[in-house]
């Protein structure tokens, strides 16, 4: 190669880079492969929901008598099964049900409330194709289907305000740590929920403000029948 000239392989590499179409933000590299992955996940979720529905039916027949003796084993197994079924939202609901067992004299009533909410998700999933789009989005969100951040920022309802941090809850787990932060708009009165996730052992991203403080910004809401979850920018 003469001084000042680029090797042939460099010209070839630059040409290929120039000819290669740039992917737009949020654009799927291989739509067919993505569709196949989504179909496989839908099958796994459906199988998990069917198993959970069967378990709930068994509890109705057996009643909650003596449930505190078997709760940890059964609910831990169910939560792990929901993770395997790629339904992390339902897994979290099962873990919340497990947390109330034996907690004070009123735990059977609290457990019944938690199991009723889980039953609603299971029943709604069975009718997913019949539901209005906004309600279907809500059900899928409760199950644990992710909505792309780019879609939320581009299409989600946007509300600008000074947001009061009402409170936060951190739910640690063997695989995933979840933080929920509730906000309320000073002017609009609108409520919002910020969810943050981190792999077990990894730190969560810093909070924009502490409970009792205000943070100015725009909330972009996720789709749903009653939008609550949002992204703060």
PDB file of C-alpha atoms in Angstrom:
ATOM      1  CA  UNK A   1       0.000   0.000   0.000  1.00  0.00           C
ATOM      2  CA  UNK A   2       1.415   3.390  -1.004  1.00  0.00           C
ATOM      3  CA  UNK A   3       1.745   6.054   1.682  1.00  0.00           C
ATOM      4  CA  UNK A   4      -1.501   7.986   2.053  1.00  0.00           C
ATOM      5  CA  UNK A   5      -3.576   5.174   0.476  1.00  0.00           C
ATOM      6  CA  UNK A   6      -5.938   2.984   2.478  1.00  0.00           C
ATOM      7  CA  UNK A   7      -5.738  -0.812   2.168  1.00  0.00           C
ATOM      8  CA  UNK A   8      -8.346  -2.460  -0.034  1.00  0.00           C
ATOM      9  CA  UNK A   9     -10.028  -4.120   2.941  1.00  0.00           C
ATOM     10  CA  UNK A  10     -10.648  -0.693   4.517  1.00  0.00           C
ATOM     11  CA  UNK A  11     -12.403   0.552   1.348  1.00  0.00           C
ATOM     12  CA  UNK A  12     -14.517  -2.605   1.289  1.00  0.00           C
ATOM     13  CA  UNK A  13     -15.460  -2.262   4.977  1.00  0.00           C
ATOM     14  CA  UNK A  14     -16.392   1.421   4.583  1.00  0.00           C
ATOM     15  CA  UNK A  15     -18.520   0.619   1.500  1.00  0.00           C
ATOM     16  CA  UNK A  16     -20.432  -2.089   3.354  1.00  0.00           C
ATOM     17  CA  UNK A  17     -21.008   0.217   6.329  1.00  0.00           C
ATOM     18  CA  UNK A  18     -22.303   2.912   3.976  1.00  0.00           C
ATOM     19  CA  UNK A  19     -24.628   0.512   2.168  1.00  0.00           C
ATOM     20  CA  UNK A  20     -25.965  -1.026   5.370  1.00  0.00           C
ATOM     21  CA  UNK A  21     -29.306   0.624   6.292  1.00  0.00           C
ATOM     22  CA  UNK A  22     -29.310   2.260   9.690  1.00  0.00           C
ATOM     23  CA  UNK A  23     -31.833   0.915  12.115  1.00  0.00           C
ATOM     24  CA  UNK A  24     -34.255   3.446  13.523  1.00  0.00           C
ATOM     25  CA  UNK A  25     -34.733   3.663  17.293  1.00  0.00           C
ATOM     26  CA  UNK A  26     -37.149   0.957  18.410  1.00  0.00           C
ATOM     27  CA  UNK A  27     -36.918  -0.860  15.055  1.00  0.00           C
ATOM     28  CA  UNK A  28     -36.599  -4.648  15.344  1.00  0.00           C
ATOM     29  CA  UNK A  29     -33.561  -6.156  13.631  1.00  0.00           C
ATOM     30  CA  UNK A  30     -35.389  -9.324  12.533  1.00  0.00           C
ATOM     31  CA  UNK A  31     -39.202  -8.951  12.729  1.00  0.00           C
ATOM     32  CA  UNK A  32     -39.811 -12.630  11.948  1.00  0.00           C
ATOM     33  CA  UNK A  33     -37.480 -13.826  14.704  1.00  0.00           C
ATOM     34  CA  UNK A  34     -39.026 -11.341  17.128  1.00  0.00           C
ATOM     35  CA  UNK A  35     -42.492 -12.624  16.238  1.00  0.00           C
ATOM     36  CA  UNK A  36     -41.400 -16.207  16.859  1.00  0.00           C
ATOM     37  CA  UNK A  37     -39.920 -15.286  20.238  1.00  0.00           C
ATOM     38  CA  UNK A  38     -43.121 -13.471  21.188  1.00  0.00           C
ATOM     39  CA  UNK A  39     -45.183 -16.501  20.167  1.00  0.00           C
ATOM     40  CA  UNK A  40     -43.043 -18.853  22.249  1.00  0.00           C
ATOM     41  CA  UNK A  41     -43.323 -16.557  25.235  1.00  0.00           C
ATOM     42  CA  UNK A  42     -47.097 -16.304  24.821  1.00  0.00           C
ATOM     43  CA  UNK A  43     -47.285 -20.114  24.897  1.00  0.00           C
ATOM     44  CA  UNK A  44     -45.191 -20.255  28.068  1.00  0.00           C
ATOM     45  CA  UNK A  45     -47.303 -17.581  29.751  1.00  0.00           C
ATOM     46  CA  UNK A  46     -50.519 -19.392  28.790  1.00  0.00           C
ATOM     47  CA  UNK A  47     -49.196 -22.657  30.243  1.00  0.00           C
ATOM     48  CA  UNK A  48     -48.229 -20.875  33.448  1.00  0.00           C
ATOM     49  CA  UNK A  49     -51.613 -19.182  33.738  1.00  0.00           C
ATOM     50  CA  UNK A  50     -53.387 -22.519  33.226  1.00  0.00           C
ATOM     51  CA  UNK A  51     -51.343 -24.086  36.026  1.00  0.00           C
ATOM     52  CA  UNK A  52     -52.048 -21.137  38.313  1.00  0.00           C
ATOM     53  CA  UNK A  53     -55.783 -21.304  37.538  1.00  0.00           C
ATOM     54  CA  UNK A  54     -55.814 -24.991  38.461  1.00  0.00           C
ATOM     55  CA  UNK A  55     -54.014 -24.248  41.738  1.00  0.00           C
ATOM     56  CA  UNK A  56     -56.493 -21.490  42.617  1.00  0.00           C
ATOM     57  CA  UNK A  57     -59.409 -23.842  41.937  1.00  0.00           C
ATOM     58  CA  UNK A  58     -57.842 -26.379  44.309  1.00  0.00           C
ATOM     59  CA  UNK A  59     -57.616 -23.752  47.064  1.00  0.00           C
ATOM     60  CA  UNK A  60     -61.293 -22.904  46.669  1.00  0.00           C
ATOM     61  CA  UNK A  61     -62.210 -26.574  47.101  1.00  0.00           C
ATOM     62  CA  UNK A  62     -59.828 -27.196  50.012  1.00  0.00           C
ATOM     63  CA  UNK A  63     -60.247 -23.901  51.842  1.00  0.00           C
ATOM     64  CA  UNK A  64     -57.510 -22.062  53.716  1.00  0.00           C
ATOM     65  CA  UNK A  65     -57.546 -24.256  56.798  1.00  0.00           C
ATOM     66  CA  UNK A  66     -53.976 -25.254  57.594  1.00  0.00           C
ATOM     67  CA  UNK A  67     -52.688 -23.249  54.647  1.00  0.00           C
ATOM     68  CA  UNK A  68     -50.106 -21.515  56.815  1.00  0.00           C
ATOM     69  CA  UNK A  69     -48.350 -24.881  57.211  1.00  0.00           C
ATOM     70  CA  UNK A  70     -47.839 -25.351  53.486  1.00  0.00           C
ATOM     71  CA  UNK A  71     -47.885 -21.749  52.274  1.00  0.00           C
ATOM     72  CA  UNK A  72     -44.148 -21.149  51.978  1.00  0.00           C
ATOM     73  CA  UNK A  73     -43.470 -24.311  49.972  1.00  0.00           C
ATOM     74  CA  UNK A  74     -46.456 -23.974  47.643  1.00  0.00           C
ATOM     75  CA  UNK A  75     -46.227 -20.248  46.984  1.00  0.00           C
ATOM     76  CA  UNK A  76     -42.449 -20.320  46.518  1.00  0.00           C
ATOM     77  CA  UNK A  77     -42.888 -23.093  43.955  1.00  0.00           C
ATOM     78  CA  UNK A  78     -45.655 -21.146  42.210  1.00  0.00           C
ATOM     79  CA  UNK A  79     -43.619 -17.923  42.114  1.00  0.00           C
ATOM     80  CA  UNK A  80     -40.659 -19.780  40.604  1.00  0.00           C
ATOM     81  CA  UNK A  81     -42.992 -21.417  38.072  1.00  0.00           C
ATOM     82  CA  UNK A  82     -44.330 -17.999  37.019  1.00  0.00           C
ATOM     83  CA  UNK A  83     -40.773 -16.754  36.503  1.00  0.00           C
ATOM     84  CA  UNK A  84     -40.088 -19.783  34.316  1.00  0.00           C
ATOM     85  CA  UNK A  85     -43.306 -19.014  32.421  1.00  0.00           C
ATOM     86  CA  UNK A  86     -41.953 -15.489  31.784  1.00  0.00           C
ATOM     87  CA  UNK A  87     -44.727 -13.894  33.826  1.00  0.00           C
ATOM     88  CA  UNK A  88     -42.666 -11.885  36.359  1.00  0.00           C
ATOM     89  CA  UNK A  89     -45.567  -9.622  37.291  1.00  0.00           C
ATOM     90  CA  UNK A  90     -47.629 -12.614  38.391  1.00  0.00           C
ATOM     91  CA  UNK A  91     -44.613 -14.046  40.210  1.00  0.00           C
ATOM     92  CA  UNK A  92     -44.442 -10.808  42.208  1.00  0.00           C
ATOM     93  CA  UNK A  93     -48.154 -11.037  43.030  1.00  0.00           C
ATOM     94  CA  UNK A  94     -47.676 -14.598  44.299  1.00  0.00           C
ATOM     95  CA  UNK A  95     -44.753 -13.483  46.472  1.00  0.00           C
ATOM     96  CA  UNK A  96     -46.880 -10.670  47.916  1.00  0.00           C
ATOM     97  CA  UNK A  97     -49.539 -13.245  48.779  1.00  0.00           C
ATOM     98  CA  UNK A  98     -46.919 -15.367  50.516  1.00  0.00           C
ATOM     99  CA  UNK A  99     -45.784 -12.379  52.572  1.00  0.00           C
ATOM    100  CA  UNK A 100     -49.170 -11.964  54.318  1.00  0.00           C
ATOM    101  CA  UNK A 101     -49.462 -15.585  55.517  1.00  0.00           C
ATOM    102  CA  UNK A 102     -49.281 -15.724  59.297  1.00  0.00           C
ATOM    103  CA  UNK A 103     -48.971 -11.937  59.579  1.00  0.00           C
ATOM    104  CA  UNK A 104     -51.343 -11.102  62.415  1.00  0.00           C
ATOM    105  CA  UNK A 105     -54.786 -12.506  63.180  1.00  0.00           C
ATOM    106  CA  UNK A 106     -56.340 -11.117  60.002  1.00  0.00           C
ATOM    107  CA  UNK A 107     -53.961 -12.782  57.547  1.00  0.00           C
ATOM    108  CA  UNK A 108     -56.583 -15.157  56.038  1.00  0.00           C
ATOM    109  CA  UNK A 109     -58.629 -12.163  54.866  1.00  0.00           C
ATOM    110  CA  UNK A 110     -55.541 -10.424  53.465  1.00  0.00           C
ATOM    111  CA  UNK A 111     -54.485 -13.620  51.697  1.00  0.00           C
ATOM    112  CA  UNK A 112     -57.935 -13.975  50.176  1.00  0.00           C
ATOM    113  CA  UNK A 113     -57.669 -10.422  48.811  1.00  0.00           C
ATOM    114  CA  UNK A 114     -54.278 -11.151  47.252  1.00  0.00           C
ATOM    115  CA  UNK A 115     -55.460 -14.429  45.723  1.00  0.00           C
ATOM    116  CA  UNK A 116     -58.566 -12.687  44.373  1.00  0.00           C
ATOM    117  CA  UNK A 117     -56.384 -10.157  42.555  1.00  0.00           C
ATOM    118  CA  UNK A 118     -54.300 -12.984  41.104  1.00  0.00           C
ATOM    119  CA  UNK A 119     -57.499 -14.708  39.982  1.00  0.00           C
ATOM    120  CA  UNK A 120     -58.592 -11.534  38.202  1.00  0.00           C
ATOM    121  CA  UNK A 121     -55.331 -11.471  36.236  1.00  0.00           C
ATOM    122  CA  UNK A 122     -55.658 -15.150  35.324  1.00  0.00           C
ATOM    123  CA  UNK A 123     -59.302 -14.756  34.247  1.00  0.00           C
ATOM    124  CA  UNK A 124     -58.529 -11.618  32.234  1.00  0.00           C
ATOM    125  CA  UNK A 125     -55.627 -13.356  30.477  1.00  0.00           C
ATOM    126  CA  UNK A 126     -57.985 -16.128  29.374  1.00  0.00           C
ATOM    127  CA  UNK A 127     -60.153 -13.484  27.664  1.00  0.00           C
ATOM    128  CA  UNK A 128     -57.306 -11.314  26.390  1.00  0.00           C
ATOM    129  CA  UNK A 129     -58.417 -11.278  22.705  1.00  0.00           C
ATOM    130  CA  UNK A 130     -61.890 -10.081  23.725  1.00  0.00           C
ATOM    131  CA  UNK A 131     -60.739  -7.180  25.893  1.00  0.00           C
ATOM    132  CA  UNK A 132     -60.604  -3.531  24.754  1.00  0.00           C
ATOM    133  CA  UNK A 133     -57.040  -2.599  23.735  1.00  0.00           C
ATOM    134  CA  UNK A 134     -56.414  -0.355  26.759  1.00  0.00           C
ATOM    135  CA  UNK A 135     -57.583  -3.029  29.194  1.00  0.00           C
ATOM    136  CA  UNK A 136     -55.593  -5.709  27.362  1.00  0.00           C
ATOM    137  CA  UNK A 137     -52.494  -3.512  27.738  1.00  0.00           C
ATOM    138  CA  UNK A 138     -53.166  -3.279  31.473  1.00  0.00           C
ATOM    139  CA  UNK A 139     -53.516  -7.049  31.834  1.00  0.00           C
ATOM    140  CA  UNK A 140     -50.334  -7.716  29.883  1.00  0.00           C
ATOM    141  CA  UNK A 141     -48.501  -5.170  32.008  1.00  0.00           C
ATOM    142  CA  UNK A 142     -49.690  -6.891  35.199  1.00  0.00           C
ATOM    143  CA  UNK A 143     -48.457 -10.206  33.824  1.00  0.00           C
ATOM    144  CA  UNK A 144     -45.067  -8.726  33.057  1.00  0.00           C
ATOM    145  CA  UNK A 145     -44.999  -7.980  29.337  1.00  0.00           C
ATOM    146  CA  UNK A 146     -42.655  -5.090  28.686  1.00  0.00           C
ATOM    147  CA  UNK A 147     -43.573  -2.050  26.622  1.00  0.00           C
ATOM    148  CA  UNK A 148     -40.578  -0.556  24.862  1.00  0.00           C
ATOM    149  CA  UNK A 149     -39.333   2.636  26.459  1.00  0.00           C
ATOM    150  CA  UNK A 150     -39.154   4.289  23.039  1.00  0.00           C
ATOM    151  CA  UNK A 151     -42.854   3.584  22.488  1.00  0.00           C
ATOM    152  CA  UNK A 152     -43.814   5.042  25.873  1.00  0.00           C
ATOM    153  CA  UNK A 153     -41.749   8.185  25.325  1.00  0.00           C
ATOM    154  CA  UNK A 154     -43.094   8.628  21.791  1.00  0.00           C
ATOM    155  CA  UNK A 155     -46.769   7.705  22.203  1.00  0.00           C
ATOM    156  CA  UNK A 156     -47.553   7.748  25.924  1.00  0.00           C
ATOM    157  CA  UNK A 157     -49.752  10.404  27.507  1.00  0.00           C
ATOM    158  CA  UNK A 158     -47.519  13.194  28.827  1.00  0.00           C
ATOM    159  CA  UNK A 159     -48.171  15.265  31.930  1.00  0.00           C
ATOM    160  CA  UNK A 160     -45.809  18.024  33.077  1.00  0.00           C
ATOM    161  CA  UNK A 161     -45.885  19.020  36.725  1.00  0.00           C
ATOM    162  CA  UNK A 162     -43.935  19.312  39.953  1.00  0.00           C
ATOM    163  CA  UNK A 163     -44.149  15.763  41.305  1.00  0.00           C
ATOM    164  CA  UNK A 164     -44.322  15.057  45.028  1.00  0.00           C
ATOM    165  CA  UNK A 165     -42.653  11.780  45.977  1.00  0.00           C
ATOM    166  CA  UNK A 166     -45.310  10.135  48.147  1.00  0.00           C
ATOM    167  CA  UNK A 167     -43.345   7.058  49.069  1.00  0.00           C
ATOM    168  CA  UNK A 168     -41.278   4.138  47.867  1.00  0.00           C
ATOM    169  CA  UNK A 169     -41.167   0.395  48.387  1.00  0.00           C
ATOM    170  CA  UNK A 170     -38.238  -1.883  47.563  1.00  0.00           C
ATOM    171  CA  UNK A 171     -38.966  -5.580  46.979  1.00  0.00           C
ATOM    172  CA  UNK A 172     -35.743  -7.630  46.988  1.00  0.00           C
ATOM    173  CA  UNK A 173     -35.730 -11.111  45.510  1.00  0.00           C
ATOM    174  CA  UNK A 174     -33.239 -13.838  44.680  1.00  0.00           C
ATOM    175  CA  UNK A 175     -33.211 -12.813  41.008  1.00  0.00           C
ATOM    176  CA  UNK A 176     -34.550  -9.283  40.786  1.00  0.00           C
ATOM    177  CA  UNK A 177     -34.945  -6.189  42.947  1.00  0.00           C
ATOM    178  CA  UNK A 178     -37.995  -4.026  42.239  1.00  0.00           C
ATOM    179  CA  UNK A 179     -38.490  -0.475  43.467  1.00  0.00           C
ATOM    180  CA  UNK A 180     -41.876   1.280  43.306  1.00  0.00           C
ATOM    181  CA  UNK A 181     -42.013   5.051  43.687  1.00  0.00           C
ATOM    182  CA  UNK A 182     -45.387   6.827  43.887  1.00  0.00           C
ATOM    183  CA  UNK A 183     -45.743  10.437  42.698  1.00  0.00           C
ATOM    184  CA  UNK A 184     -48.500  13.053  42.811  1.00  0.00           C
ATOM    185  CA  UNK A 185     -48.632  16.170  40.649  1.00  0.00           C
ATOM    186  CA  UNK A 186     -48.773  19.406  42.659  1.00  0.00           C
ATOM    187  CA  UNK A 187     -50.985  21.144  40.065  1.00  0.00           C
ATOM    188  CA  UNK A 188     -52.743  18.316  38.247  1.00  0.00           C
ATOM    189  CA  UNK A 189     -53.204  15.981  41.199  1.00  0.00           C
ATOM    190  CA  UNK A 190     -52.303  13.151  38.828  1.00  0.00           C
ATOM    191  CA  UNK A 191     -50.837  10.015  40.363  1.00  0.00           C
ATOM    192  CA  UNK A 192     -47.908   8.176  38.843  1.00  0.00           C
ATOM    193  CA  UNK A 193     -45.848   5.093  39.579  1.00  0.00           C
ATOM    194  CA  UNK A 194     -42.190   4.710  38.646  1.00  0.00           C
ATOM    195  CA  UNK A 195     -40.855   1.152  38.519  1.00  0.00           C
ATOM    196  CA  UNK A 196     -37.140   0.426  38.607  1.00  0.00           C
ATOM    197  CA  UNK A 197     -35.518  -2.978  38.280  1.00  0.00           C
ATOM    198  CA  UNK A 198     -32.054  -4.315  39.004  1.00  0.00           C
ATOM    199  CA  UNK A 199     -30.578  -7.792  38.891  1.00  0.00           C
ATOM    200  CA  UNK A 200     -29.974  -9.334  42.298  1.00  0.00           C
ATOM    201  CA  UNK A 201     -26.868  -7.839  43.857  1.00  0.00           C
ATOM    202  CA  UNK A 202     -26.786  -4.867  41.491  1.00  0.00           C
ATOM    203  CA  UNK A 203     -27.653  -1.332  42.666  1.00  0.00           C
ATOM    204  CA  UNK A 204     -30.820   0.449  41.586  1.00  0.00           C
ATOM    205  CA  UNK A 205     -30.459   3.746  39.787  1.00  0.00           C
ATOM    206  CA  UNK A 206     -30.537   6.781  42.136  1.00  0.00           C
ATOM    207  CA  UNK A 207     -33.882   8.289  43.061  1.00  0.00           C
ATOM    208  CA  UNK A 208     -34.634  11.722  41.542  1.00  0.00           C
ATOM    209  CA  UNK A 209     -35.883  12.871  44.950  1.00  0.00           C
ATOM    210  CA  UNK A 210     -36.621  11.507  48.390  1.00  0.00           C
ATOM    211  CA  UNK A 211     -40.123  10.963  49.834  1.00  0.00           C
ATOM    212  CA  UNK A 212     -41.610  14.335  50.755  1.00  0.00           C
ATOM    213  CA  UNK A 213     -39.615  16.209  48.120  1.00  0.00           C
ATOM    214  CA  UNK A 214     -40.739  17.578  44.750  1.00  0.00           C
ATOM    215  CA  UNK A 215     -39.146  16.854  41.405  1.00  0.00           C
ATOM    216  CA  UNK A 216     -40.124  18.853  38.291  1.00  0.00           C
ATOM    217  CA  UNK A 217     -40.527  16.906  35.090  1.00  0.00           C
ATOM    218  CA  UNK A 218     -42.742  15.195  32.554  1.00  0.00           C
ATOM    219  CA  UNK A 219     -44.374  11.825  33.139  1.00  0.00           C
ATOM    220  CA  UNK A 220     -44.912   9.699  30.032  1.00  0.00           C
ATOM    221  CA  UNK A 221     -47.550   7.112  30.922  1.00  0.00           C
ATOM    222  CA  UNK A 222     -47.574   3.498  29.850  1.00  0.00           C
ATOM    223  CA  UNK A 223     -50.696   2.359  27.959  1.00  0.00           C
ATOM    224  CA  UNK A 224     -53.526   0.963  30.036  1.00  0.00           C
ATOM    225  CA  UNK A 225     -57.153   1.352  31.052  1.00  0.00           C
ATOM    226  CA  UNK A 226     -56.156   3.504  34.048  1.00  0.00           C
ATOM    227  CA  UNK A 227     -52.606   4.644  33.284  1.00  0.00           C
ATOM    228  CA  UNK A 228     -50.475   4.744  36.400  1.00  0.00           C
ATOM    229  CA  UNK A 229     -47.002   3.495  35.559  1.00  0.00           C
ATOM    230  CA  UNK A 230     -44.868   6.133  33.872  1.00  0.00           C
ATOM    231  CA  UNK A 231     -41.391   7.253  32.895  1.00  0.00           C
ATOM    232  CA  UNK A 232     -40.025  10.490  34.362  1.00  0.00           C
ATOM    233  CA  UNK A 233     -38.039  12.833  32.136  1.00  0.00           C
TER     234      UNK A 233
END
